[in-house]
XYZ file of C-alpha atoms in Angstrom:
183
model
C 34.230 -7.808 85.523
C 30.558 -6.816 87.099
C 29.740 -4.101 85.150
C 29.807 -6.030 81.915
C 28.373 -9.402 84.287
C 25.348 -6.321 84.934
C 25.064 -4.760 81.066
C 24.576 -9.066 79.826
C 21.966 -10.276 82.190
C 20.608 -7.079 81.755
C 20.228 -7.223 77.996
C 19.934 -10.789 78.377
C 16.462 -10.627 79.891
C 15.022 -8.376 77.594
C 15.060 -11.009 74.877
C 12.880 -13.116 73.918
C 12.745 -16.572 75.092
C 13.989 -18.366 71.020
C 17.022 -15.653 71.360
C 17.830 -16.260 74.348
C 18.542 -19.845 73.775
C 20.819 -18.751 70.583
C 22.753 -16.100 72.818
C 22.987 -19.510 75.631
C 23.789 -21.769 72.800
C 24.816 -21.686 69.670
C 26.053 -17.936 69.525
C 27.795 -18.660 72.813
C 29.545 -21.582 70.968
C 30.725 -19.127 68.068
C 32.237 -16.645 71.187
C 34.084 -19.057 72.950
C 35.064 -20.849 69.302
C 36.166 -16.841 68.776
C 38.184 -16.396 72.053
C 39.683 -20.052 71.616
C 41.051 -19.425 68.210
C 42.623 -15.611 68.502
C 45.809 -14.734 68.682
C 45.783 -11.701 69.708
C 44.730 -10.962 73.298
C 43.907 -7.167 73.263
C 40.780 -8.647 70.973
C 39.424 -10.707 73.229
C 37.507 -7.620 75.233
C 36.476 -6.411 71.622
C 34.654 -9.855 70.738
C 33.041 -9.621 74.430
C 31.591 -6.417 73.707
C 30.520 -7.157 70.422
C 28.515 -10.174 71.616
C 27.548 -8.121 74.578
C 26.344 -5.437 72.349
C 24.514 -7.747 69.802
C 22.584 -9.741 72.257
C 19.201 -8.080 71.132
C 15.966 -9.419 69.701
C 16.927 -8.860 66.045
C 19.716 -10.617 66.358
C 20.387 -13.688 64.166
C 22.898 -16.399 62.837
C 23.758 -13.873 60.277
C 24.338 -10.613 61.739
C 26.686 -12.795 64.157
C 28.172 -14.954 61.974
C 29.440 -11.556 60.164
C 30.794 -9.901 63.219
C 32.864 -13.386 64.514
C 34.101 -13.349 60.870
C 35.012 -10.008 60.389
C 36.559 -9.610 63.685
C 38.587 -12.285 62.766
C 39.803 -10.730 59.641
C 40.809 -7.556 62.154
C 44.102 -7.268 63.477
C 43.670 -4.842 66.839
C 46.217 -2.385 64.133
C 43.212 -3.038 61.843
C 40.840 -1.818 64.653
C 43.029 1.293 65.805
C 43.714 2.436 62.381
C 39.381 2.235 62.203
C 38.991 3.796 65.104
C 41.055 7.262 63.900
C 37.770 7.863 61.680
C 35.973 7.995 64.716
C 35.170 11.445 65.733
C 35.890 11.293 69.618
C 39.878 9.815 68.086
C 42.588 11.675 70.190
C 45.179 9.642 68.067
C 46.530 10.902 64.413
C 47.945 8.733 61.839
C 51.255 9.610 62.557
C 51.053 9.194 66.363
C 49.781 5.783 65.755
C 52.549 5.242 63.579
C 54.930 6.417 65.862
C 53.004 4.097 68.853
C 53.185 0.917 65.770
C 56.875 1.563 64.588
C 54.690 1.954 61.279
C 55.704 3.907 57.956
C 52.344 5.465 55.602
C 52.642 3.506 52.910
C 51.594 0.416 55.499
C 49.424 2.778 56.855
C 47.796 2.827 53.456
C 47.269 -0.959 52.783
C 45.107 -0.926 56.042
C 43.183 1.625 54.733
C 42.601 -0.500 51.799
C 42.094 -3.746 53.832
C 38.876 -1.722 56.083
C 37.798 -1.096 52.258
C 37.593 -4.529 50.899
C 35.518 -5.268 53.749
C 32.906 -2.348 53.313
C 34.366 -0.225 56.798
C 35.989 2.823 55.304
C 34.892 4.606 51.502
C 37.685 6.535 49.570
C 36.321 9.762 48.825
C 38.046 9.432 45.570
C 35.739 7.002 44.445
C 32.394 9.957 45.126
C 34.031 11.753 43.694
C 34.727 10.171 39.932
C 31.533 9.027 40.725
C 30.263 12.031 40.967
C 32.115 13.235 37.732
C 30.996 10.148 36.029
C 27.347 11.461 36.932
C 27.872 15.199 35.742
C 29.432 13.668 32.188
C 26.427 11.846 31.718
C 24.294 14.466 32.170
C 26.230 16.523 30.072
C 26.439 14.192 27.070
C 22.525 13.780 27.531
C 22.056 17.715 27.230
C 24.190 17.718 24.037
C 21.755 14.957 22.359
C 18.604 16.355 23.320
C 19.790 20.088 21.934
C 21.374 18.349 18.788
C 17.539 16.483 18.040
C 16.444 20.493 18.000
C 16.661 22.373 15.284
C 18.050 25.440 16.949
C 21.243 24.585 18.625
C 22.528 26.187 21.880
C 25.360 25.896 23.484
C 25.682 23.650 26.186
C 27.000 24.641 29.539
C 30.138 21.793 30.162
C 29.867 20.467 34.078
C 31.904 21.087 36.790
C 34.753 18.675 37.347
C 36.324 18.257 39.965
C 39.866 16.228 39.924
C 40.184 13.910 42.425
C 42.975 13.670 44.984
C 46.329 12.428 44.432
C 46.293 10.071 47.655
C 43.373 8.243 48.443
C 41.227 9.748 51.021
C 38.811 7.732 53.337
C 35.826 8.458 55.288
C 34.364 5.713 57.751
C 30.926 3.989 56.684
C 27.858 3.549 58.696
C 29.010 -0.005 58.686
C 32.493 1.031 60.564
C 30.660 2.808 62.233
C 28.172 0.821 64.257
C 31.688 -2.029 64.399
C 33.607 0.480 66.252
C 29.863 1.218 68.547
C 29.206 -3.064 68.487
C 33.264 -3.217 69.778
C 33.475 -1.003 72.504
C 32.715 -0.597 75.608
């Protein structure tokens, strides 16, 4: 508690007066409103850490609203699943499933939610995009070759089939979000 107060005071003292007033006023109100409506006590520290870690001169209404809105959409379980993608995570999906008594299919639903929020992205989508780019390049080459009087063979691009199971990677937004809500 003492460390949080010291960090808060240090961050606050570095702010320009206009931003100090927002953190003292409207942003503090938003934090308190979120804390009052929070149904999971374990998320309180995430709200407070985010408030403190976002306390800088680049803070603005949109950034703060986005943080609080996203925090309201996440559960402790969602945050734990997101944390699995952190390089420093000591937990894996199996231990998480055991801890929460979940099935893998339930974790898949949570991953899809995190993807919709932009906190993780599907590697399969990345592979599909890469394949589409390769096909477009191939078709452009075929078109150019057909326009020439001499037809040469155009090499078919190497297209990789995406995995049947969806694989996810954390986004920079997700990584930043974990940093903001951590101690």
